[in-house]
Amino acid sequence: MTDEELIDVAKKYRENAYAPYSKFKVGAAVLTKSGEVFGGCNVENASYPVTNCAERTAIFKAVSEGHRNLEAIAIVGDTEGPCSPCGMCRQAISEFRIGKIIMANLKGDSKVVSLDEILPFAFTDSDL
């Protein structure tokens, strides 16, 4: 699957976002090493800490279906530049060692970064 195809899946899931408070819709799509794709959107809650981001939704869907070997993730938001994951999502991306992070926006801008670039000095199982 190309980066553009993964971005398109993330855009599709962005449309399902439940963002009545922030109005900031985000979509994400995770590509497994076996070639399957799992999408997700952000789901807000009136109790803000209960909100779940699109990236974690997609990752958790993949994991709940038995996939632990995740290859890439695309993140799309209506932002000026490519949409970057929050710190909590960066840690979830790190947990599954997703090596390719594709950040994009609705205008067609995108940037590909590595896990080391987006979360240097990550806290991992080797720190336990």
mmCIF file of N, CA and C in Angstrom:
data_model
loop_
_atom_site.group_PDB
_atom_site.id
_atom_site.type_symbol
_atom_site.label_atom_id
_atom_site.label_comp_id
_atom_site.label_asym_id
_atom_site.label_seq_id
_atom_site.Cartn_x
_atom_site.Cartn_y
_atom_site.Cartn_z
ATOM 1 N N MET A 1 0.845 -1.181 0.000
ATOM 2 C CA MET A 1 0.000 0.000 0.000
ATOM 3 C C MET A 1 0.888 1.240 0.000
ATOM 4 N N THR A 2 0.546 2.193 -0.832
ATOM 5 C CA THR A 2 1.329 3.429 -0.902
ATOM 6 C C THR A 2 0.972 4.363 0.252
ATOM 7 N N ASP A 3 1.840 5.330 0.496
ATOM 8 C CA ASP A 3 1.556 6.338 1.518
ATOM 9 C C ASP A 3 0.252 7.063 1.202
ATOM 10 N N GLU A 4 0.044 7.399 -0.061
ATOM 11 C CA GLU A 4 -1.157 8.133 -0.474
ATOM 12 C C GLU A 4 -2.422 7.318 -0.216
ATOM 13 N N GLU A 5 -2.350 6.007 -0.464
ATOM 14 C CA GLU A 5 -3.511 5.154 -0.202
ATOM 15 C C GLU A 5 -3.816 5.078 1.290
ATOM 16 N N LEU A 6 -2.780 5.011 2.110
ATOM 17 C CA LEU A 6 -2.985 4.977 3.553
ATOM 18 C C LEU A 6 -3.551 6.311 4.045
ATOM 19 N N ILE A 7 -3.096 7.405 3.469
ATOM 20 C CA ILE A 7 -3.642 8.725 3.805
ATOM 21 C C ILE A 7 -5.121 8.779 3.426
ATOM 22 N N ASP A 8 -5.481 8.242 2.273
ATOM 23 C CA ASP A 8 -6.890 8.234 1.844
ATOM 24 C C ASP A 8 -7.774 7.464 2.820
ATOM 25 N N VAL A 9 -7.271 6.347 3.346
ATOM 26 C CA VAL A 9 -8.033 5.593 4.344
ATOM 27 C C VAL A 9 -8.217 6.446 5.600
ATOM 28 N N ALA A 10 -7.156 7.125 6.027
ATOM 29 C CA ALA A 10 -7.247 7.985 7.208
ATOM 30 C C ALA A 10 -8.256 9.114 6.989
ATOM 31 N N LYS A 11 -8.281 9.679 5.792
ATOM 32 C CA LYS A 11 -9.263 10.738 5.474
ATOM 33 C C LYS A 11 -10.686 10.214 5.601
ATOM 34 N N LYS A 12 -10.903 8.992 5.124
ATOM 35 C CA LYS A 12 -12.233 8.377 5.197
ATOM 36 C C LYS A 12 -12.666 8.240 6.658
ATOM 37 N N TYR A 13 -11.766 7.763 7.498
ATOM 38 C CA TYR A 13 -12.108 7.587 8.910
ATOM 39 C C TYR A 13 -12.280 8.919 9.621
ATOM 40 N N ARG A 14 -11.592 9.949 9.166
ATOM 41 C CA ARG A 14 -11.735 11.288 9.756
ATOM 42 C C ARG A 14 -13.190 11.750 9.703
ATOM 43 N N GLU A 15 -13.876 11.381 8.644
ATOM 44 C CA GLU A 15 -15.288 11.782 8.497
ATOM 45 C C GLU A 15 -16.175 11.203 9.594
ATOM 46 N N ASN A 16 -15.747 10.120 10.235
ATOM 47 C CA ASN A 16 -16.534 9.496 11.305
ATOM 48 C C ASN A 16 -16.218 10.065 12.680
ATOM 49 N N ALA A 17 -15.306 11.015 12.755
ATOM 50 C CA ALA A 17 -14.886 11.552 14.052
ATOM 51 C C ALA A 17 -16.071 12.119 14.825
ATOM 52 N N TYR A 18 -16.023 11.912 16.121
ATOM 53 C CA TYR A 18 -17.014 12.485 17.030
ATOM 54 C C TYR A 18 -16.283 13.576 17.807
ATOM 55 N N ALA A 19 -16.431 14.819 17.336
ATOM 56 C CA ALA A 19 -15.679 15.938 17.913
ATOM 57 C C ALA A 19 -16.587 17.138 18.171
ATOM 58 N N PRO A 20 -17.649 16.948 18.985
ATOM 59 C CA PRO A 20 -18.589 18.053 19.212
ATOM 60 C C PRO A 20 -18.016 19.196 20.045
ATOM 61 N N TYR A 21 -16.937 18.954 20.766
ATOM 62 C CA TYR A 21 -16.378 19.973 21.653
ATOM 63 C C TYR A 21 -15.273 20.764 20.981
ATOM 64 N N SER A 22 -14.286 20.090 20.452
ATOM 65 C CA SER A 22 -13.165 20.787 19.824
ATOM 66 C C SER A 22 -13.423 21.119 18.362
ATOM 67 N N LYS A 23 -14.308 20.365 17.730
ATOM 68 C CA LYS A 23 -14.565 20.480 16.274
ATOM 69 C C LYS A 23 -13.321 20.111 15.458
ATOM 70 N N PHE A 24 -12.346 19.479 16.086
ATOM 71 C CA PHE A 24 -11.089 19.103 15.443
ATOM 72 C C PHE A 24 -11.131 17.608 15.116
ATOM 73 N N LYS A 25 -11.489 17.297 13.887
ATOM 74 C CA LYS A 25 -11.621 15.908 13.452
ATOM 75 C C LYS A 25 -10.278 15.382 12.953
ATOM 76 N N VAL A 26 -9.941 14.179 13.396
ATOM 77 C CA VAL A 26 -8.699 13.533 12.985
ATOM 78 C C VAL A 26 -9.013 12.103 12.569
ATOM 79 N N GLY A 27 -8.345 11.652 11.528
ATOM 80 C CA GLY A 27 -8.453 10.268 11.092
ATOM 81 C C GLY A 27 -7.075 9.644 11.070
ATOM 82 N N ALA A 28 -7.024 8.338 11.255
ATOM 83 C CA ALA A 28 -5.756 7.619 11.219
ATOM 84 C C ALA A 28 -5.975 6.254 10.586
ATOM 85 N N ALA A 29 -4.911 5.717 10.018
ATOM 86 C CA ALA A 29 -4.942 4.376 9.449
ATOM 87 C C ALA A 29 -3.612 3.704 9.737
ATOM 88 N N VAL A 30 -3.681 2.466 10.217
ATOM 89 C CA VAL A 30 -2.493 1.677 10.547
ATOM 90 C C VAL A 30 -2.364 0.545 9.542
ATOM 91 N N LEU A 31 -1.164 0.380 9.031
ATOM 92 C CA LEU A 31 -0.846 -0.717 8.124
ATOM 93 C C LEU A 31 -0.050 -1.773 8.888
ATOM 94 N N THR A 32 -0.551 -3.011 8.859
ATOM 95 C CA THR A 32 0.165 -4.098 9.526
ATOM 96 C C THR A 32 1.211 -4.666 8.569
ATOM 97 N N LYS A 33 2.162 -5.384 9.131
ATOM 98 C CA LYS A 33 3.199 -5.993 8.281
ATOM 99 C C LYS A 33 2.615 -7.051 7.362
ATOM 100 N N SER A 34 1.433 -7.590 7.703
ATOM 101 C CA SER A 34 0.781 -8.579 6.836
ATOM 102 C C SER A 34 -0.075 -7.914 5.756
ATOM 103 N N GLY A 35 -0.121 -6.574 5.756
ATOM 104 C CA GLY A 35 -0.828 -5.847 4.709
ATOM 105 C C GLY A 35 -2.248 -5.434 5.028
ATOM 106 N N GLU A 36 -2.731 -5.743 6.224
ATOM 107 C CA GLU A 36 -4.083 -5.321 6.601
ATOM 108 C C GLU A 36 -4.056 -3.884 7.101
ATOM 109 N N VAL A 37 -5.187 -3.201 6.943
ATOM 110 C CA VAL A 37 -5.287 -1.804 7.345
ATOM 111 C C VAL A 37 -6.437 -1.652 8.336
ATOM 112 N N PHE A 38 -6.180 -0.899 9.389
ATOM 113 C CA PHE A 38 -7.192 -0.599 10.394
ATOM 114 C C PHE A 38 -7.262 0.914 10.551
ATOM 115 N N GLY A 39 -8.473 1.457 10.498
ATOM 116 C CA GLY A 39 -8.653 2.896 10.604
ATOM 117 C C GLY A 39 -9.281 3.291 11.916
ATOM 118 N N GLY A 40 -9.173 4.567 12.220
ATOM 119 C CA GLY A 40 -9.778 5.093 13.432
ATOM 120 C C GLY A 40 -9.977 6.586 13.345
ATOM 121 N N CYS A 41 -10.818 7.087 14.223
ATOM 122 C CA CYS A 41 -11.075 8.526 14.311
ATOM 123 C C CYS A 41 -11.033 8.919 15.781
ATOM 124 N N ASN A 42 -10.960 10.217 16.029
ATOM 125 C CA ASN A 42 -11.012 10.665 17.410
ATOM 126 C C ASN A 42 -12.456 10.619 17.904
ATOM 127 N N VAL A 43 -12.598 10.276 19.179
ATOM 128 C CA VAL A 43 -13.909 10.188 19.822
ATOM 129 C C VAL A 43 -13.815 10.985 21.114
ATOM 130 N N GLU A 44 -14.468 12.153 21.118
ATOM 131 C CA GLU A 44 -14.402 13.031 22.282
ATOM 132 C C GLU A 44 -15.434 12.639 23.330
ATOM 133 N N ASN A 45 -15.270 13.241 24.503
ATOM 134 C CA ASN A 45 -16.156 12.992 25.621
ATOM 135 C C ASN A 45 -16.251 14.285 26.420
ATOM 136 N N ALA A 46 -17.391 14.533 27.025
ATOM 137 C CA ALA A 46 -17.550 15.738 27.839
ATOM 138 C C ALA A 46 -16.534 15.780 28.979
ATOM 139 N N SER A 47 -16.133 14.618 29.452
ATOM 140 C CA SER A 47 -15.034 14.517 30.411
ATOM 141 C C SER A 47 -13.771 14.350 29.574
ATOM 142 N N TYR A 48 -13.095 15.451 29.285
ATOM 143 C CA TYR A 48 -12.023 15.476 28.293
ATOM 144 C C TYR A 48 -10.963 14.377 28.407
ATOM 145 N N PRO A 49 -10.525 13.999 29.607
ATOM 146 C CA PRO A 49 -9.496 12.949 29.654
ATOM 147 C C PRO A 49 -9.965 11.595 29.106
ATOM 148 N N VAL A 50 -11.259 11.407 28.963
ATOM 149 C CA VAL A 50 -11.805 10.145 28.464
ATOM 150 C C VAL A 50 -11.756 10.096 26.932
ATOM 151 N N THR A 51 -11.468 11.205 26.302
ATOM 152 C CA THR A 51 -11.373 11.272 24.842
ATOM 153 C C THR A 51 -10.306 10.312 24.330
ATOM 154 N N ASN A 52 -10.554 9.728 23.157
ATOM 155 C CA ASN A 52 -9.555 8.852 22.533
ATOM 156 C C ASN A 52 -9.192 9.422 21.169
ATOM 157 N N CYS A 53 -7.909 9.510 20.908
ATOM 158 C CA CYS A 53 -7.417 10.046 19.641
ATOM 159 C C CYS A 53 -7.542 9.028 18.515
ATOM 160 N N ALA A 54 -7.540 9.512 17.295
ATOM 161 C CA ALA A 54 -7.660 8.655 16.116
ATOM 162 C C ALA A 54 -6.530 7.643 16.030
ATOM 163 N N GLU A 55 -5.312 8.074 16.338
ATOM 164 C CA GLU A 55 -4.159 7.196 16.229
ATOM 165 C C GLU A 55 -4.289 5.997 17.158
ATOM 166 N N ARG A 56 -4.670 6.262 18.404
ATOM 167 C CA ARG A 56 -4.818 5.168 19.358
ATOM 168 C C ARG A 56 -6.013 4.298 19.005
ATOM 169 N N THR A 57 -7.080 4.893 18.477
ATOM 170 C CA THR A 57 -8.221 4.085 18.048
ATOM 171 C C THR A 57 -7.791 3.087 16.983
ATOM 172 N N ALA A 58 -7.059 3.543 15.981
ATOM 173 C CA ALA A 58 -6.605 2.653 14.898
ATOM 174 C C ALA A 58 -5.653 1.585 15.428
ATOM 175 N N ILE A 59 -4.714 1.983 16.272
ATOM 176 C CA ILE A 59 -3.757 1.023 16.836
ATOM 177 C C ILE A 59 -4.494 -0.021 17.672
ATOM 178 N N PHE A 60 -5.409 0.421 18.523
ATOM 179 C CA PHE A 60 -6.126 -0.500 19.396
ATOM 180 C C PHE A 60 -7.009 -1.452 18.594
ATOM 181 N N LYS A 61 -7.591 -0.966 17.491
ATOM 182 C CA LYS A 61 -8.381 -1.850 16.633
ATOM 183 C C LYS A 61 -7.506 -2.950 16.049
ATOM 184 N N ALA A 62 -6.330 -2.578 15.569
ATOM 185 C CA ALA A 62 -5.417 -3.573 14.999
ATOM 186 C C ALA A 62 -5.021 -4.597 16.058
ATOM 187 N N VAL A 63 -4.655 -4.113 17.231
ATOM 188 C CA VAL A 63 -4.223 -5.006 18.302
ATOM 189 C C VAL A 63 -5.377 -5.903 18.742
ATOM 190 N N SER A 64 -6.577 -5.345 18.827
ATOM 191 C CA SER A 64 -7.726 -6.149 19.262
ATOM 192 C C SER A 64 -8.076 -7.251 18.263
ATOM 193 N N GLU A 65 -7.607 -7.102 17.029
ATOM 194 C CA GLU A 65 -7.821 -8.130 16.007
ATOM 195 C C GLU A 65 -6.612 -9.058 15.883
ATOM 196 N N GLY A 66 -5.681 -8.949 16.820
ATOM 197 C CA GLY A 66 -4.557 -9.875 16.885
ATOM 198 C C GLY A 66 -3.288 -9.430 16.192
ATOM 199 N N HIS A 67 -3.228 -8.184 15.756
ATOM 200 C CA HIS A 67 -2.044 -7.690 15.055
ATOM 201 C C HIS A 67 -1.147 -6.913 16.011
ATOM 202 N N ARG A 68 0.110 -7.311 16.078
ATOM 203 C CA ARG A 68 1.085 -6.626 16.917
ATOM 204 C C ARG A 68 2.225 -6.045 16.093
ATOM 205 N N ASN A 69 2.390 -6.537 14.868
ATOM 206 C CA ASN A 69 3.462 -6.072 13.989
ATOM 207 C C ASN A 69 2.912 -4.994 13.064
ATOM 208 N N LEU A 70 3.072 -3.755 13.484
ATOM 209 C CA LEU A 70 2.521 -2.623 12.752
ATOM 210 C C LEU A 70 3.648 -1.904 12.024
ATOM 211 N N GLU A 71 3.419 -1.619 10.770
ATOM 212 C CA GLU A 71 4.467 -1.087 9.903
ATOM 213 C C GLU A 71 4.424 0.432 9.748
ATOM 214 N N ALA A 72 3.219 0.977 9.568
ATOM 215 C CA ALA A 72 3.093 2.412 9.282
ATOM 216 C C ALA A 72 1.777 2.927 9.835
ATOM 217 N N ILE A 73 1.737 4.235 10.069
ATOM 218 C CA ILE A 73 0.498 4.896 10.464
ATOM 219 C C ILE A 73 0.404 6.214 9.718
ATOM 220 N N ALA A 74 -0.787 6.522 9.211
ATOM 221 C CA ALA A 74 -1.061 7.810 8.581
ATOM 222 C C ALA A 74 -2.028 8.570 9.475
ATOM 223 N N ILE A 75 -1.792 9.860 9.633
ATOM 224 C CA ILE A 75 -2.607 10.729 10.476
ATOM 225 C C ILE A 75 -3.025 11.927 9.633
ATOM 226 N N VAL A 76 -4.332 12.235 9.626
ATOM 227 C CA VAL A 76 -4.837 13.344 8.811
ATOM 228 C C VAL A 76 -5.731 14.244 9.653
ATOM 229 N N GLY A 77 -5.479 15.549 9.554
ATOM 230 C CA GLY A 77 -6.324 16.537 10.207
ATOM 231 C C GLY A 77 -6.449 17.759 9.320
ATOM 232 N N ASP A 78 -7.393 18.620 9.643
ATOM 233 C CA ASP A 78 -7.578 19.867 8.900
ATOM 234 C C ASP A 78 -6.674 20.914 9.546
ATOM 235 N N THR A 79 -5.387 20.800 9.265
ATOM 236 C CA THR A 79 -4.373 21.651 9.874
ATOM 237 C C THR A 79 -3.628 22.431 8.801
ATOM 238 N N GLU A 80 -2.912 23.444 9.217
ATOM 239 C CA GLU A 80 -2.130 24.256 8.273
ATOM 240 C C GLU A 80 -1.028 23.421 7.630
ATOM 241 N N GLY A 81 -0.286 22.708 8.446
ATOM 242 C CA GLY A 81 0.749 21.801 7.953
ATOM 243 C C GLY A 81 0.329 20.370 8.238
ATOM 244 N N PRO A 82 1.206 19.415 7.999
ATOM 245 C CA PRO A 82 0.874 18.023 8.300
ATOM 246 C C PRO A 82 0.495 17.838 9.776
ATOM 247 N N CYS A 83 -0.519 17.025 10.034
ATOM 248 C CA CYS A 83 -1.055 16.811 11.382
ATOM 249 C C CYS A 83 -0.147 15.885 12.180
ATOM 250 N N SER A 84 0.325 16.371 13.300
ATOM 251 C CA SER A 84 1.259 15.643 14.144
ATOM 252 C C SER A 84 0.529 14.971 15.308
ATOM 253 N N PRO A 85 0.932 13.764 15.686
ATOM 254 C CA PRO A 85 0.276 13.101 16.818
ATOM 255 C C PRO A 85 0.650 13.748 18.147
ATOM 256 N N CYS A 86 -0.269 13.657 19.109
ATOM 257 C CA CYS A 86 -0.003 14.189 20.447
ATOM 258 C C CYS A 86 1.002 13.286 21.166
ATOM 259 N N GLY A 87 1.445 13.707 22.322
ATOM 260 C CA GLY A 87 2.425 12.941 23.085
ATOM 261 C C GLY A 87 1.929 11.565 23.490
ATOM 262 N N MET A 88 0.677 11.463 23.907
ATOM 263 C CA MET A 88 0.133 10.170 24.310
ATOM 264 C C MET A 88 0.109 9.206 23.124
ATOM 265 N N CYS A 89 -0.247 9.710 21.951
ATOM 266 C CA CYS A 89 -0.262 8.871 20.754
ATOM 267 C C CYS A 89 1.151 8.492 20.323
ATOM 268 N N ARG A 90 2.085 9.396 20.503
ATOM 269 C CA ARG A 90 3.486 9.068 20.191
ATOM 270 C C ARG A 90 3.958 7.894 21.044
ATOM 271 N N GLN A 91 3.543 7.883 22.295
ATOM 272 C CA GLN A 91 3.926 6.775 23.169
ATOM 273 C C GLN A 91 3.264 5.472 22.710
ATOM 274 N N ALA A 92 2.004 5.527 22.276
ATOM 275 C CA ALA A 92 1.330 4.323 21.762
ATOM 276 C C ALA A 92 2.001 3.845 20.475
ATOM 277 N N ILE A 93 2.392 4.768 19.619
ATOM 278 C CA ILE A 93 3.121 4.424 18.393
ATOM 279 C C ILE A 93 4.441 3.749 18.761
ATOM 280 N N SER A 94 5.087 4.264 19.793
ATOM 281 C CA SER A 94 6.350 3.701 20.259
ATOM 282 C C SER A 94 6.168 2.292 20.811
ATOM 283 N N GLU A 95 5.088 2.059 21.519
ATOM 284 C CA GLU A 95 4.847 0.745 22.125
ATOM 285 C C GLU A 95 4.854 -0.366 21.076
ATOM 286 N N PHE A 96 4.307 -0.058 19.911
ATOM 287 C CA PHE A 96 4.237 -1.061 18.848
ATOM 288 C C PHE A 96 5.302 -0.839 17.782
ATOM 289 N N ARG A 97 6.231 0.037 18.090
ATOM 290 C CA ARG A 97 7.403 0.294 17.261
ATOM 291 C C ARG A 97 7.059 0.506 15.786
ATOM 292 N N ILE A 98 6.060 1.353 15.588
ATOM 293 C CA ILE A 98 5.663 1.691 14.223
ATOM 294 C C ILE A 98 6.742 2.605 13.654
ATOM 295 N N GLY A 99 7.450 2.129 12.665
ATOM 296 C CA GLY A 99 8.629 2.835 12.180
ATOM 297 C C GLY A 99 8.375 3.956 11.207
ATOM 298 N N LYS A 100 7.192 3.957 10.578
ATOM 299 C CA LYS A 100 6.903 4.979 9.568
ATOM 300 C C LYS A 100 5.646 5.732 9.976
ATOM 301 N N ILE A 101 5.805 7.025 10.240
ATOM 302 C CA ILE A 101 4.684 7.882 10.633
ATOM 303 C C ILE A 101 4.458 8.882 9.506
ATOM 304 N N ILE A 102 3.265 8.826 8.920
ATOM 305 C CA ILE A 102 2.916 9.697 7.798
ATOM 306 C C ILE A 102 1.940 10.741 8.328
ATOM 307 N N MET A 103 2.392 11.968 8.406
ATOM 308 C CA MET A 103 1.550 13.061 8.883
ATOM 309 C C MET A 103 1.039 13.818 7.659
ATOM 310 N N ALA A 104 -0.270 14.113 7.618
ATOM 311 C CA ALA A 104 -0.852 14.764 6.443
ATOM 312 C C ALA A 104 -1.974 15.704 6.854
ATOM 313 N N ASN A 105 -2.377 16.536 5.901
ATOM 314 C CA ASN A 105 -3.538 17.397 6.115
ATOM 315 C C ASN A 105 -4.477 17.274 4.922
ATOM 316 N N LEU A 106 -5.590 17.977 4.974
ATOM 317 C CA LEU A 106 -6.593 17.890 3.911
ATOM 318 C C LEU A 106 -6.186 18.621 2.641
ATOM 319 N N LYS A 107 -5.153 19.474 2.728
ATOM 320 C CA LYS A 107 -4.700 20.233 1.556
ATOM 321 C C LYS A 107 -3.718 19.442 0.700
ATOM 322 N N GLY A 108 -3.350 18.236 1.153
ATOM 323 C CA GLY A 108 -2.424 17.428 0.384
ATOM 324 C C GLY A 108 -0.980 17.498 0.844
ATOM 325 N N ASP A 109 -0.714 18.251 1.913
ATOM 326 C CA ASP A 109 0.636 18.295 2.457
ATOM 327 C C ASP A 109 0.879 17.033 3.280
ATOM 328 N N SER A 110 2.073 16.497 3.186
ATOM 329 C CA SER A 110 2.407 15.346 4.019
ATOM 330 C C SER A 110 3.890 15.352 4.350
ATOM 331 N N LYS A 111 4.196 14.663 5.428
ATOM 332 C CA LYS A 111 5.594 14.524 5.859
ATOM 333 C C LYS A 111 5.726 13.151 6.504
ATOM 334 N N VAL A 112 6.770 12.433 6.123
ATOM 335 C CA VAL A 112 7.041 11.116 6.696
ATOM 336 C C VAL A 112 8.202 11.251 7.672
ATOM 337 N N VAL A 113 7.985 10.752 8.883
ATOM 338 C CA VAL A 113 9.028 10.782 9.906
ATOM 339 C C VAL A 113 9.171 9.392 10.519
ATOM 340 N N SER A 114 10.312 9.172 11.154
ATOM 341 C CA SER A 114 10.552 7.904 11.834
ATOM 342 C C SER A 114 10.148 8.031 13.298
ATOM 343 N N LEU A 115 10.039 6.904 13.946
ATOM 344 C CA LEU A 115 9.732 6.888 15.371
ATOM 345 C C LEU A 115 10.798 7.626 16.169
ATOM 346 N N ASP A 116 12.064 7.420 15.833
ATOM 347 C CA ASP A 116 13.145 8.115 16.550
ATOM 348 C C ASP A 116 13.069 9.626 16.383
ATOM 349 N N GLU A 117 12.622 10.092 15.215
ATOM 350 C CA GLU A 117 12.493 11.537 14.996
ATOM 351 C C GLU A 117 11.350 12.121 15.807
ATOM 352 N N ILE A 118 10.251 11.403 15.872
ATOM 353 C CA ILE A 118 9.052 11.957 16.504
ATOM 354 C C ILE A 118 9.044 11.784 18.025
ATOM 355 N N LEU A 119 9.794 10.781 18.511
ATOM 356 C CA LEU A 119 9.843 10.559 19.959
ATOM 357 C C LEU A 119 11.237 10.083 20.375
ATOM 358 N N PRO A 120 12.194 11.018 20.363
ATOM 359 C CA PRO A 120 13.537 10.627 20.814
ATOM 360 C C PRO A 120 13.498 10.284 22.307
ATOM 361 N N PHE A 121 14.341 9.393 22.718
ATOM 362 C CA PHE A 121 14.443 8.984 24.117
ATOM 363 C C PHE A 121 13.126 8.392 24.629
ATOM 364 N N ALA A 122 12.459 7.634 23.778
ATOM 365 C CA ALA A 122 11.169 7.028 24.139
ATOM 366 C C ALA A 122 11.303 6.115 25.354
ATOM 367 N N PHE A 123 10.271 6.081 26.169
ATOM 368 C CA PHE A 123 10.188 5.163 27.277
ATOM 369 C C PHE A 123 9.678 3.839 26.723
ATOM 370 N N THR A 124 10.475 2.773 26.868
ATOM 371 C CA THR A 124 10.110 1.467 26.305
ATOM 372 C C THR A 124 10.205 0.387 27.359
ATOM 373 N N ASP A 125 9.892 -0.833 26.951
ATOM 374 C CA ASP A 125 9.949 -1.964 27.878
ATOM 375 C C ASP A 125 11.356 -2.177 28.432
ATOM 376 N N SER A 126 12.359 -1.724 27.740
ATOM 377 C CA SER A 126 13.724 -1.860 28.258
ATOM 378 C C SER A 126 13.987 -0.933 29.447
ATOM 379 N N ASP A 127 13.108 0.039 29.666
ATOM 380 C CA ASP A 127 13.244 0.953 30.805
ATOM 381 C C ASP A 127 12.605 0.391 32.083
ATOM 382 N N LEU A 128 11.876 -0.706 31.945
ATOM 383 C CA LEU A 128 11.170 -1.267 33.109
ATOM 384 C C LEU A 128 12.082 -2.115 33.958
#
